[in-house]
mmCIF file of C-alpha atoms in Angstrom:
data_model
loop_
_atom_site.group_PDB
_atom_site.id
_atom_site.type_symbol
_atom_site.label_atom_id
_atom_site.label_comp_id
_atom_site.label_asym_id
_atom_site.label_seq_id
_atom_site.Cartn_x
_atom_site.Cartn_y
_atom_site.Cartn_z
ATOM 1 C CA MET A 1 -42.962 159.569 22.582
ATOM 2 C CA LYS A 2 -45.186 161.183 20.037
ATOM 3 C CA LYS A 3 -43.356 161.754 17.520
ATOM 4 C CA LEU A 4 -42.049 157.481 17.052
ATOM 5 C CA PHE A 5 -46.099 156.738 17.745
ATOM 6 C CA ILE A 6 -46.114 158.434 14.589
ATOM 7 C CA ILE A 7 -44.464 156.421 12.516
ATOM 8 C CA LEU A 8 -45.129 153.359 14.353
ATOM 9 C CA LEU A 9 -48.702 153.702 13.430
ATOM 10 C CA ILE A 10 -47.449 155.375 9.605
ATOM 11 C CA LEU A 11 -46.243 152.219 9.635
ATOM 12 C CA LEU A 12 -48.740 149.971 10.123
ATOM 13 C CA VAL A 13 -51.262 151.622 7.669
ATOM 14 C CA ALA A 14 -48.511 151.026 4.915
ATOM 15 C CA GLY A 15 -48.086 147.441 6.218
ATOM 16 C CA ALA A 16 -51.654 146.511 5.789
ATOM 17 C CA TRP A 17 -51.959 148.768 2.564
ATOM 18 C CA VAL A 18 -49.439 146.590 1.685
ATOM 19 C CA GLY A 19 -50.620 143.389 2.606
ATOM 20 C CA GLN A 20 -54.205 144.322 1.126
ATOM 21 C CA LEU A 21 -51.954 144.622 -2.620
ATOM 22 C CA MET A 22 -50.789 141.322 -2.001
ATOM 23 C CA VAL A 23 -54.137 139.746 -1.491
ATOM 24 C CA GLN A 24 -55.585 140.946 -4.219
ATOM 25 C CA ASP A 25 -53.501 140.364 -6.646
ATOM 26 C CA PRO A 26 -49.517 138.643 -6.255
ATOM 27 C CA GLY A 27 -48.376 139.614 -9.429
ATOM 28 C CA TYR A 28 -46.116 137.265 -11.873
ATOM 29 C CA VAL A 29 -42.171 137.416 -12.573
ATOM 30 C CA LEU A 30 -40.373 135.063 -14.842
ATOM 31 C CA LEU A 31 -36.458 135.306 -14.615
ATOM 32 C CA SER A 32 -34.800 133.095 -17.816
ATOM 33 C CA TYR A 33 -31.492 132.657 -19.189
ATOM 34 C CA GLN A 34 -30.881 130.270 -21.345
ATOM 35 C CA GLN A 35 -31.729 125.970 -20.184
ATOM 36 C CA THR A 36 -32.686 128.345 -16.617
ATOM 37 C CA SER A 37 -35.598 129.775 -15.467
ATOM 38 C CA VAL A 38 -37.321 131.358 -12.749
ATOM 39 C CA GLU A 39 -40.876 132.157 -11.464
ATOM 40 C CA THR A 40 -42.017 133.993 -8.335
ATOM 41 C CA SER A 41 -44.530 136.449 -7.689
ATOM 42 C CA LEU A 42 -44.227 140.358 -7.329
ATOM 43 C CA TRP A 43 -44.138 140.501 -3.839
ATOM 44 C CA VAL A 44 -41.181 137.368 -2.808
ATOM 45 C CA LEU A 45 -38.787 139.130 -6.021
ATOM 46 C CA LEU A 46 -39.523 142.173 -4.198
ATOM 47 C CA LEU A 47 -38.683 140.608 -0.076
ATOM 48 C CA ILE A 48 -35.168 138.776 -2.150
ATOM 49 C CA LEU A 49 -33.822 142.270 -3.264
ATOM 50 C CA VAL A 50 -34.460 144.070 -0.316
ATOM 51 C CA LEU A 51 -32.681 141.020 1.977
ATOM 52 C CA GLY A 52 -29.940 140.530 -0.621
ATOM 53 C CA PHE A 53 -29.243 144.818 -0.800
ATOM 54 C CA ALA A 54 -29.783 144.047 3.441
ATOM 55 C CA LEU A 55 -26.853 141.804 3.375
ATOM 56 C CA LEU A 56 -24.172 143.072 1.315
ATOM 57 C CA HIS A 57 -24.792 146.453 3.880
ATOM 58 C CA TRP A 58 -24.231 144.226 6.928
ATOM 59 C CA LEU A 59 -20.448 142.769 4.643
ATOM 60 C CA PHE A 60 -19.694 146.009 3.752
ATOM 61 C CA ASN A 61 -20.083 147.044 7.563
ATOM 62 C CA LEU A 62 -18.592 144.318 8.337
ATOM 63 C CA VAL A 63 -15.013 144.051 5.938
ATOM 64 C CA HIS A 64 -14.731 148.092 6.826
ATOM 65 C CA ASN A 65 -15.097 147.327 10.283
ATOM 66 C CA ILE A 66 -11.947 145.061 10.554
ATOM 67 C CA ARG A 67 -9.901 147.553 8.734
ATOM 68 C CA LEU A 68 -10.732 150.410 11.408
ATOM 69 C CA PRO A 69 -8.871 149.318 14.417
ATOM 70 C CA GLY A 70 -5.890 150.103 12.657
ATOM 71 C CA ASP A 71 -6.625 153.113 11.245
ATOM 72 C CA ARG A 72 -7.495 154.409 14.586
ATOM 73 C CA LEU A 73 -4.340 152.853 15.776
ATOM 74 C CA ARG A 74 -2.188 155.477 13.530
ATOM 75 C CA SER A 75 -4.859 157.620 13.850
ATOM 76 C CA TRP A 76 -3.896 158.074 18.034
ATOM 77 C CA ARG A 77 -0.362 157.838 17.425
ATOM 78 C CA SER A 78 -0.236 160.850 15.199
ATOM 79 C CA ASP A 79 -2.299 162.870 17.769
ATOM 80 C CA ARG A 80 -0.576 161.528 19.875
ATOM 81 C CA ASN A 81 2.692 163.107 18.649
ATOM 82 C CA HIS A 82 1.153 166.020 17.812
ATOM 83 C CA ARG A 83 0.464 166.503 21.554
ATOM 84 C CA LEU A 84 3.878 165.782 22.908
ATOM 85 C CA ALA A 85 5.769 167.307 20.618
ATOM 86 C CA ARG A 86 3.130 170.984 21.431
ATOM 87 C CA SER A 87 3.559 170.406 24.896
ATOM 88 C CA LYS A 88 7.576 169.813 24.760
ATOM 89 C CA THR A 89 7.758 172.728 21.948
ATOM 90 C CA LEU A 90 5.628 175.049 25.097
ATOM 91 C CA LYS A 91 8.353 173.452 27.654
ATOM 92 C CA GLY A 92 11.450 174.879 25.633
ATOM 93 C CA LEU A 93 9.964 179.014 24.606
ATOM 94 C CA VAL A 94 8.931 179.071 28.074
ATOM 95 C CA ALA A 95 12.862 177.875 29.767
ATOM 96 C CA LEU A 96 14.550 179.721 25.985
ATOM 97 C CA SER A 97 11.586 183.478 27.325
ATOM 98 C CA GLU A 98 13.378 182.145 30.929
ATOM 99 C CA GLY A 99 17.239 182.015 29.891
ATOM 100 C CA SER A 100 17.371 178.420 31.207
ATOM 101 C CA TRP A 101 19.043 177.488 28.224
ATOM 102 C CA TRP A 102 19.715 173.787 28.601
ATOM 103 C CA LYS A 103 16.746 173.250 29.656
ATOM 104 C CA ALA A 104 15.383 174.715 25.982
ATOM 105 C CA GLN A 105 17.470 173.249 23.637
ATOM 106 C CA ARG A 106 16.554 169.421 24.943
ATOM 107 C CA TYR A 107 12.636 169.677 24.333
ATOM 108 C CA LEU A 108 12.932 172.047 21.265
ATOM 109 C CA THR A 109 15.645 169.217 19.724
ATOM 110 C CA GLN A 110 13.066 166.382 20.744
ATOM 111 C CA ALA A 111 9.755 168.074 19.952
ATOM 112 C CA ALA A 112 12.074 168.786 16.426
ATOM 113 C CA GLN A 113 11.207 165.423 15.723
ATOM 114 C CA ARG A 114 7.446 165.382 15.713
ATOM 115 C CA SER A 115 6.120 168.723 15.226
ATOM 116 C CA ASP A 116 4.613 170.062 11.736
ATOM 117 C CA LEU A 117 6.724 173.068 11.673
ATOM 118 C CA PRO A 118 10.757 171.721 13.057
ATOM 119 C CA VAL A 119 12.278 174.318 11.973
ATOM 120 C CA ILE A 120 10.432 176.765 14.305
ATOM 121 C CA ASN A 121 11.676 174.078 16.850
ATOM 122 C CA TYR A 122 15.472 173.835 15.707
ATOM 123 C CA LEU A 123 15.754 177.036 14.874
ATOM 124 C CA ALA A 124 15.370 177.853 18.984
ATOM 125 C CA ALA A 125 17.157 174.872 19.841
ATOM 126 C CA ALA A 126 20.167 176.694 18.102
ATOM 127 C CA ARG A 127 19.381 179.773 20.059
ATOM 128 C CA ALA A 128 19.727 178.260 22.658
ATOM 129 C CA ALA A 129 23.388 176.846 22.546
ATOM 130 C CA HIS A 130 24.548 179.674 21.363
ATOM 131 C CA GLU A 131 23.710 181.333 24.368
ATOM 132 C CA GLN A 132 25.337 178.068 26.164
ATOM 133 C CA GLY A 133 28.587 178.720 24.183
ATOM 134 C CA ASP A 134 28.539 175.836 21.941
ATOM 135 C CA SER A 135 28.709 176.876 18.902
ATOM 136 C CA LYS A 136 29.304 172.887 16.815
ATOM 137 C CA SER A 137 25.783 172.299 18.286
ATOM 138 C CA SER A 138 24.265 175.546 16.891
ATOM 139 C CA ASP A 139 25.896 174.793 13.575
ATOM 140 C CA ASP A 140 24.398 171.643 14.090
ATOM 141 C CA LEU A 141 20.855 172.493 14.588
ATOM 142 C CA LEU A 142 21.506 174.918 11.667
ATOM 143 C CA ASN A 143 22.061 172.278 9.496
ATOM 144 C CA ARG A 144 18.994 170.399 10.479
ATOM 145 C CA ALA A 145 16.873 173.385 10.036
ATOM 146 C CA ARG A 146 18.524 173.184 6.333
ATOM 147 C CA GLN A 147 17.547 169.308 6.153
ATOM 148 C CA SER A 148 13.896 170.300 7.711
ATOM 149 C CA THR A 149 12.473 173.140 5.749
ATOM 150 C CA PRO A 150 15.114 173.938 2.037
ATOM 151 C CA GLU A 151 12.280 177.038 1.477
ATOM 152 C CA ALA A 152 13.266 178.754 4.701
ATOM 153 C CA GLU A 153 16.804 179.022 3.806
ATOM 154 C CA VAL A 154 16.810 183.124 4.445
ATOM 155 C CA ALA A 155 14.807 183.034 8.017
ATOM 156 C CA ILE A 156 18.191 180.090 8.689
ATOM 157 C CA GLY A 157 20.730 182.037 6.927
ATOM 158 C CA ILE A 158 19.562 185.658 9.396
ATOM 159 C CA THR A 159 19.867 183.192 12.593
ATOM 160 C CA GLN A 160 22.996 182.343 11.940
ATOM 161 C CA ALA A 161 25.450 185.852 10.663
ATOM 162 C CA GLU A 162 23.632 186.579 13.797
ATOM 163 C CA MET A 163 25.390 183.919 15.918
ATOM 164 C CA GLN A 164 28.439 184.538 14.198
ATOM 165 C CA LEU A 165 27.874 188.226 14.511
ATOM 166 C CA GLU A 166 27.922 188.209 18.265
ATOM 167 C CA ARG A 167 30.315 185.579 18.117
ATOM 168 C CA GLY A 168 33.067 187.554 16.650
ATOM 169 C CA GLN A 169 33.639 184.946 14.047
ATOM 170 C CA LEU A 170 33.284 188.565 11.023
ATOM 171 C CA GLU A 171 34.387 186.936 7.975
ATOM 172 C CA PRO A 172 31.805 183.969 7.991
ATOM 173 C CA CYS A 173 29.992 186.074 8.757
ATOM 174 C CA LEU A 174 29.818 188.406 5.840
ATOM 175 C CA ALA A 175 30.089 185.322 3.513
ATOM 176 C CA THR A 176 26.328 184.468 5.300
ATOM 177 C CA LEU A 177 24.875 188.079 4.681
ATOM 178 C CA LEU A 178 26.455 188.019 0.863
ATOM 179 C CA HIS A 179 25.077 185.144 0.036
ATOM 180 C CA LEU A 180 21.241 186.119 1.395
ATOM 181 C CA ARG A 181 22.149 188.613 0.378
ATOM 182 C CA ARG A 182 21.204 187.361 -3.329
ATOM 183 C CA GLN A 183 18.687 185.480 -3.170
ATOM 184 C CA ALA A 184 17.105 188.274 -0.225
ATOM 185 C CA PRO A 185 18.107 191.794 -2.515
ATOM 186 C CA LYS A 186 15.038 193.419 -0.433
ATOM 187 C CA HIS A 187 15.559 192.142 2.638
ATOM 188 C CA THR A 188 16.466 194.838 5.535
ATOM 189 C CA HIS A 189 17.764 193.380 7.583
ATOM 190 C CA VAL A 190 20.505 191.420 5.815
ATOM 191 C CA ILE A 191 21.677 195.116 4.880
ATOM 192 C CA ARG A 192 21.449 196.200 7.860
ATOM 193 C CA LEU A 193 23.393 193.285 9.332
ATOM 194 C CA LEU A 194 25.932 192.889 6.922
ATOM 195 C CA LYS A 195 26.034 197.082 7.556
ATOM 196 C CA GLU A 196 26.909 196.153 10.955
ATOM 197 C CA ALA A 197 29.561 192.997 9.365
ATOM 198 C CA TYR A 198 31.436 196.413 7.633
ATOM 199 C CA LEU A 199 31.588 198.406 10.724
ATOM 200 C CA LYS A 200 33.052 195.111 12.775
ATOM 201 C CA LEU A 201 35.247 195.311 9.721
ATOM 202 C CA GLU A 202 36.505 198.512 9.179
ATOM 203 C CA ASP A 203 34.963 197.626 5.328
ATOM 204 C CA TRP A 204 34.330 201.337 4.892
ATOM 205 C CA LYS A 205 34.719 200.267 0.991
ATOM 206 C CA GLY A 206 32.228 197.920 1.294
ATOM 207 C CA LEU A 207 30.119 200.360 3.742
ATOM 208 C CA THR A 208 30.536 203.125 1.531
ATOM 209 C CA GLU A 209 28.915 200.869 -1.487
ATOM 210 C CA LEU A 210 26.208 200.071 1.142
ATOM 211 C CA LEU A 211 25.461 203.237 1.189
ATOM 212 C CA PRO A 212 22.204 204.009 -1.467
ATOM 213 C CA GLU A 213 21.183 200.659 -0.290
ATOM 214 C CA LEU A 214 20.298 201.755 3.005
ATOM 215 C CA LYS A 215 19.100 205.282 2.167
ATOM 216 C CA ARG A 216 16.953 203.512 -0.421
ATOM 217 C CA LEU A 217 15.821 200.303 1.916
ATOM 218 C CA GLN A 218 15.427 203.380 5.070
ATOM 219 C CA ALA A 219 17.221 200.761 6.756
ATOM 220 C CA MET A 220 17.893 203.110 9.632
ATOM 221 C CA LYS A 221 16.962 206.371 10.871
ATOM 222 C CA ASP A 222 17.911 209.957 8.904
ATOM 223 C CA ASP A 223 20.484 211.070 11.780
ATOM 224 C CA GLU A 224 22.331 207.775 11.885
ATOM 225 C CA LEU A 225 22.684 207.370 8.354
ATOM 226 C CA GLU A 226 23.784 210.605 7.782
ATOM 227 C CA GLN A 227 26.274 209.676 10.649
ATOM 228 C CA LEU A 228 27.492 206.890 9.003
ATOM 229 C CA GLU A 229 27.819 208.390 5.742
ATOM 230 C CA LEU A 230 30.311 211.394 7.521
ATOM 231 C CA GLN A 231 32.784 208.864 8.958
ATOM 232 C CA CYS A 232 32.767 206.396 6.248
ATOM 233 C CA HIS A 233 33.529 209.366 3.280
ATOM 234 C CA LEU A 234 36.423 210.683 6.719
ATOM 235 C CA HIS A 235 37.452 207.421 6.122
ATOM 236 C CA GLN A 236 37.456 206.795 2.461
ATOM 237 C CA LEU A 237 39.642 209.772 2.106
ATOM 238 C CA GLU A 238 42.242 208.613 5.308
ATOM 239 C CA TYR A 239 42.657 205.279 2.949
ATOM 240 C CA SER A 240 43.100 207.165 -0.025
ATOM 241 C CA ILE A 241 46.687 208.173 1.874
ATOM 242 C CA SER A 242 46.917 205.390 4.149
ATOM 243 C CA SER A 243 46.772 202.570 1.510
ATOM 244 C CA LEU A 244 49.847 204.392 -1.026
ATOM 245 C CA PRO A 245 53.018 202.786 -0.859
ATOM 246 C CA ASP A 246 55.566 204.169 0.914
ATOM 247 C CA GLY A 247 57.122 205.691 -2.495
ATOM 248 C CA ALA A 248 54.610 207.434 -4.026
ATOM 249 C CA ASP A 249 55.567 211.354 -4.089
ATOM 250 C CA ALA A 250 52.694 214.062 -4.339
ATOM 251 C CA GLN A 251 51.959 214.386 -7.671
ATOM 252 C CA GLU A 252 50.403 211.002 -7.016
ATOM 253 C CA ARG A 253 49.134 210.618 -3.418
ATOM 254 C CA LEU A 254 47.016 214.334 -4.802
ATOM 255 C CA ARG A 255 45.715 212.395 -7.295
ATOM 256 C CA SER A 256 44.467 209.484 -5.060
ATOM 257 C CA LEU A 257 43.161 212.242 -2.413
ATOM 258 C CA SER A 258 41.162 214.777 -4.908
ATOM 259 C CA ARG A 259 39.761 211.186 -6.736
ATOM 260 C CA SER A 260 38.323 210.299 -3.013
ATOM 261 C CA TRP A 261 36.871 214.040 -2.239
ATOM 262 C CA GLN A 262 35.556 214.149 -5.871
ATOM 263 C CA SER A 263 33.371 210.673 -4.660
ATOM 264 C CA ILE A 264 31.437 212.355 -2.147
ATOM 265 C CA PRO A 265 28.321 213.930 -2.776
ATOM 266 C CA GLN A 266 27.346 217.487 -3.580
ATOM 267 C CA PRO A 267 25.087 217.541 0.127
ATOM 268 C CA LEU A 268 28.037 216.141 2.378
ATOM 269 C CA LEU A 269 30.765 218.709 0.440
ATOM 270 C CA ARG A 270 30.140 221.307 2.635
ATOM 271 C CA ASN A 271 30.457 219.940 5.946
ATOM 272 C CA PRO A 272 33.398 221.044 8.318
ATOM 273 C CA VAL A 273 34.313 218.544 9.286
ATOM 274 C CA LEU A 274 35.025 216.966 6.073
ATOM 275 C CA VAL A 275 35.923 220.374 4.604
ATOM 276 C CA SER A 276 38.593 220.236 7.986
ATOM 277 C CA ARG A 277 39.748 216.811 7.284
ATOM 278 C CA TYR A 278 39.842 217.190 3.780
ATOM 279 C CA THR A 279 42.355 220.084 4.238
ATOM 280 C CA ASP A 280 44.795 218.526 7.265
ATOM 281 C CA LEU A 281 45.242 215.800 4.342
ATOM 282 C CA MET A 282 46.619 217.841 1.435
ATOM 283 C CA ILE A 283 48.730 220.497 3.882
ATOM 284 C CA GLU A 284 50.342 217.333 4.490
ATOM 285 C CA ILE A 285 51.287 216.469 1.464
ATOM 286 C CA GLY A 286 52.081 220.117 0.188
ATOM 287 C CA ALA A 287 49.265 220.657 -1.627
ATOM 288 C CA GLU A 288 47.390 224.194 0.082
ATOM 289 C CA VAL A 289 47.606 225.563 -3.482
ATOM 290 C CA GLU A 290 44.841 223.212 -4.549
ATOM 291 C CA VAL A 291 43.027 223.700 -1.156
ATOM 292 C CA GLU A 292 43.312 227.365 -1.035
ATOM 293 C CA LYS A 293 41.336 227.453 -4.160
ATOM 294 C CA MET A 294 38.488 225.054 -3.726
ATOM 295 C CA LEU A 295 37.902 227.035 0.159
ATOM 296 C CA ARG A 296 37.466 229.869 -2.276
ATOM 297 C CA ASP A 297 35.666 228.232 -4.968
ATOM 298 C CA LEU A 298 33.147 227.341 -2.095
ATOM 299 C CA ILE A 299 32.551 230.108 -0.716
ATOM 300 C CA LYS A 300 31.952 232.012 -3.308
ATOM 301 C CA ARG A 301 29.264 229.716 -4.392
ATOM 302 C CA GLN A 302 27.637 229.638 -0.760
ATOM 303 C CA TRP A 303 28.948 231.447 2.271
ATOM 304 C CA ASP A 304 29.821 229.740 5.748
ATOM 305 C CA GLU A 305 31.815 230.863 8.307
ATOM 306 C CA HIS A 306 33.243 227.774 9.026
ATOM 307 C CA LEU A 307 34.721 228.015 4.964
ATOM 308 C CA VAL A 308 35.673 231.542 5.612
ATOM 309 C CA ARG A 309 38.016 231.329 9.246
ATOM 310 C CA LEU A 310 39.655 228.285 7.672
ATOM 311 C CA TYR A 311 40.540 229.764 4.391
ATOM 312 C CA GLY A 312 43.224 231.954 6.067
ATOM 313 C CA ARG A 313 45.041 229.075 7.874
ATOM 314 C CA ILE A 314 45.778 228.043 4.237
ATOM 315 C CA GLN A 315 48.626 229.817 2.836
ATOM 316 C CA GLY A 316 48.091 229.719 -0.978
ATOM 317 C CA GLU A 317 50.010 230.710 -3.982
ATOM 318 C CA ASN A 318 49.817 234.511 -3.666
ATOM 319 C CA ALA A 319 49.341 235.905 -0.818
ATOM 320 C CA GLU A 320 49.012 239.938 -1.684
ATOM 321 C CA LYS A 321 46.185 238.155 -3.847
ATOM 322 C CA GLN A 322 44.586 236.047 -1.405
ATOM 323 C CA LEU A 323 44.250 239.209 0.856
ATOM 324 C CA ASN A 324 42.222 240.884 -1.748
ATOM 325 C CA ILE A 325 40.042 237.464 -2.347
ATOM 326 C CA ALA A 326 39.198 237.792 0.937
ATOM 327 C CA ARG A 327 38.686 242.115 0.939
ATOM 328 C CA GLY A 328 36.431 241.733 -1.776
ATOM 329 C CA TRP A 329 34.014 239.584 1.113
ATOM 330 C CA LEU A 330 33.916 242.469 2.767
ATOM 331 C CA LYS A 331 30.731 244.371 0.343
ATOM 332 C CA GLN A 332 27.812 241.629 1.220
ATOM 333 C CA HIS A 333 30.107 240.822 4.580
ATOM 334 C CA ALA A 334 31.166 243.174 6.560
ATOM 335 C CA ASP A 335 30.358 242.112 9.929
ATOM 336 C CA SER A 336 31.670 238.819 10.267
ATOM 337 C CA PRO A 337 33.652 238.389 12.624
ATOM 338 C CA GLY A 338 34.913 234.869 11.095
ATOM 339 C CA LEU A 339 35.507 237.535 7.698
ATOM 340 C CA GLU A 340 38.306 240.053 10.212
ATOM 341 C CA LEU A 341 39.876 237.334 11.393
ATOM 342 C CA THR A 342 40.192 235.739 8.092
ATOM 343 C CA LEU A 343 41.719 239.858 7.100
ATOM 344 C CA GLY A 344 43.750 240.018 10.368
ATOM 345 C CA ARG A 345 45.912 236.418 10.137
ATOM 346 C CA LEU A 346 46.493 236.931 5.824
ATOM 347 C CA SER A 347 47.201 240.585 6.505
ATOM 348 C CA MET A 348 49.881 238.757 8.603
ATOM 349 C CA ARG A 349 51.274 236.492 5.930
ATOM 350 C CA ASN A 350 51.838 239.690 4.419
ATOM 351 C CA ALA A 351 53.096 241.960 7.320
ATOM 352 C CA HIS A 352 50.497 244.450 6.754
ATOM 353 C CA TRP A 353 50.959 244.454 10.995
ATOM 354 C CA GLY A 354 48.630 247.775 12.051
ATOM 355 C CA LYS A 355 46.225 246.359 9.443
ATOM 356 C CA ALA A 356 46.115 243.109 10.908
ATOM 357 C CA ILE A 357 45.632 244.330 14.025
ATOM 358 C CA ASN A 358 42.599 246.536 13.345
ATOM 359 C CA HIS A 359 41.086 243.715 12.070
ATOM 360 C CA PHE A 360 41.772 241.612 15.316
ATOM 361 C CA GLU A 361 40.276 243.871 17.112
ATOM 362 C CA ARG A 362 37.034 244.489 14.862
ATOM 363 C CA SER A 363 36.367 240.181 15.061
ATOM 364 C CA LEU A 364 36.713 241.609 18.378
ATOM 365 C CA GLU A 365 33.870 243.308 18.815
ATOM 366 C CA LEU A 366 31.590 241.685 16.526
ATOM 367 C CA GLN A 367 32.276 238.482 18.127
ATOM 368 C CA PRO A 368 34.513 237.449 21.498
ATOM 369 C CA ASP A 369 36.649 234.534 20.784
ATOM 370 C CA ALA A 370 39.872 232.971 23.028
ATOM 371 C CA GLU A 371 41.401 231.950 18.944
ATOM 372 C CA THR A 372 40.605 235.833 17.948
ATOM 373 C CA PHE A 373 42.309 236.714 21.342
ATOM 374 C CA LYS A 374 45.488 234.149 20.995
ATOM 375 C CA GLU A 375 46.427 235.587 17.699
ATOM 376 C CA LEU A 376 46.008 239.466 18.914
ATOM 377 C CA TYR A 377 47.889 238.923 21.937
ATOM 378 C CA ARG A 378 51.200 236.586 20.160
ATOM 379 C CA LEU A 379 51.057 240.105 17.278
ATOM 380 C CA LEU A 380 51.093 242.572 19.960
ATOM 381 C CA HIS A 381 53.577 241.117 22.030
ATOM 382 C CA HIS A 382 56.151 239.993 18.945
ATOM 383 C CA LEU A 383 55.836 243.822 17.852
ATOM 384 C CA GLY A 384 56.866 244.701 21.398
ATOM 385 C CA GLU A 385 53.211 246.032 22.482
ATOM 386 C CA ASP A 386 53.241 245.073 25.699
ATOM 387 C CA LYS A 387 51.520 247.837 27.697
ATOM 388 C CA ARG A 388 48.446 248.189 25.368
ATOM 389 C CA VAL A 389 48.475 243.754 25.658
ATOM 390 C CA LEU A 390 47.502 244.138 29.363
ATOM 391 C CA ASP A 391 45.584 247.262 28.532
ATOM 392 C CA MET A 392 43.479 244.106 25.870
ATOM 393 C CA MET A 393 44.289 241.476 28.737
ATOM 394 C CA THR A 394 42.062 244.266 31.695
ATOM 395 C CA ARG A 395 39.673 244.785 29.786
ATOM 396 C CA GLU A 396 38.540 241.708 29.165
ATOM 397 C CA LEU A 397 39.116 240.448 32.971
ATOM 398 C CA GLN A 398 36.700 243.748 33.418
ATOM 399 C CA GLN A 399 33.548 242.352 30.955
ATOM 400 C CA LEU A 400 34.205 238.974 33.448
ATOM 401 C CA ASP A 401 33.425 241.331 35.502
ATOM 402 C CA ASN A 402 29.643 241.109 35.408
ATOM 403 C CA SER A 403 29.656 237.382 35.759
ATOM 404 C CA LEU A 404 31.353 237.177 39.165
ATOM 405 C CA PRO A 405 28.643 236.783 42.265
ATOM 406 C CA ALA A 406 28.865 239.815 44.799
ATOM 407 C CA LEU A 407 31.863 239.638 47.722
ATOM 408 C CA PRO A 408 32.580 242.051 50.184
ATOM 409 C CA LEU A 409 36.370 242.782 49.363
ATOM 410 C CA PRO A 410 39.568 244.477 51.064
ATOM 411 C CA ALA A 411 39.812 247.727 51.513
ATOM 412 C CA PRO A 412 43.294 249.160 49.234
ATOM 413 C CA ASN A 413 46.074 248.860 51.224
ATOM 414 C CA SER A 414 44.663 246.694 53.392
ATOM 415 C CA GLU A 415 46.816 243.421 54.573
ATOM 416 C CA SER A 416 45.551 240.012 54.440
ATOM 417 C CA HIS A 417 44.916 237.489 57.466
#
């Protein structure tokens, strides 16, 4: 109120001052154009200008207000559509999380046409249709997502590949993922899905070629990656033989298997599972001589008990030479139970029965082992040393006594009840 009073006071003072000026000197203005001239006082001209400005301002507002209702109506409709889209999208997402697939698909599809980001609605609706087993509607919604937002091709493709993988559509899934890999070669999730597709297809060649990418992108845990790598190379060894025609000769099989073995990374060449399988396959194709050389080379590079035990199972080109090579390892590995077992077996190949028995017994002293016990039992039995076999079995059983609980035992010659 005080502020209004001050303003009115200022206006009164200003009006009195202007009125005084008008009385003292009204001024004179002459406007002339061609044959027309207008004469008036300065104050009248100023009043006309003020009134003219006010009139123009009023006309401008009038035109603007005439257009405004249409703009307001359009704005109101747009806001209403956005509110409805948000409301239905929220209901659809809630239904999706609750597992109400049909309701989720209906709400999300309806909201997509009015949504600012229709691709989100279409992807979620496609997932809901997929969960209902409606692959036709799911694919249709994914196509709508592509049409609405072409730049989201990677996200749409990943969703499609996941659904194809779950449906068991492995070949289309692989095609989708290979297309995505060309578009996004460093996308970790695409690589993971590609790995799953190769596994389900049992495409070990493709999976083996994918291994470096899985390592580089750290797409798997180290232990899982090691297991997968081992699995791949095992199947590749198998495939190198099974893929050959039935008429392939031994040399062709040997070349194919050797190529597969040489393609294995150096750190895995000592893996006991791989070496054992490679050895078995080489024996199957009649290439024990080559296996003996390979095992000898691996053991020479680095001592490995498993490989040493395996060496005793192989029949090399010269049994006596093979035995002498194994004897040479005793100088540095005199306390190796695996080496003693191998020496026993190689001694048997050379018909050195007494030395074989000594090596088997020494192996059992170093480390009791069922396999070594069976070898010794078999040899003694065939030599007719049944008493020695019985003594050995009694000794082994006595060693087991320590593991039995203390229980009352009958006196000798007592009758059973």
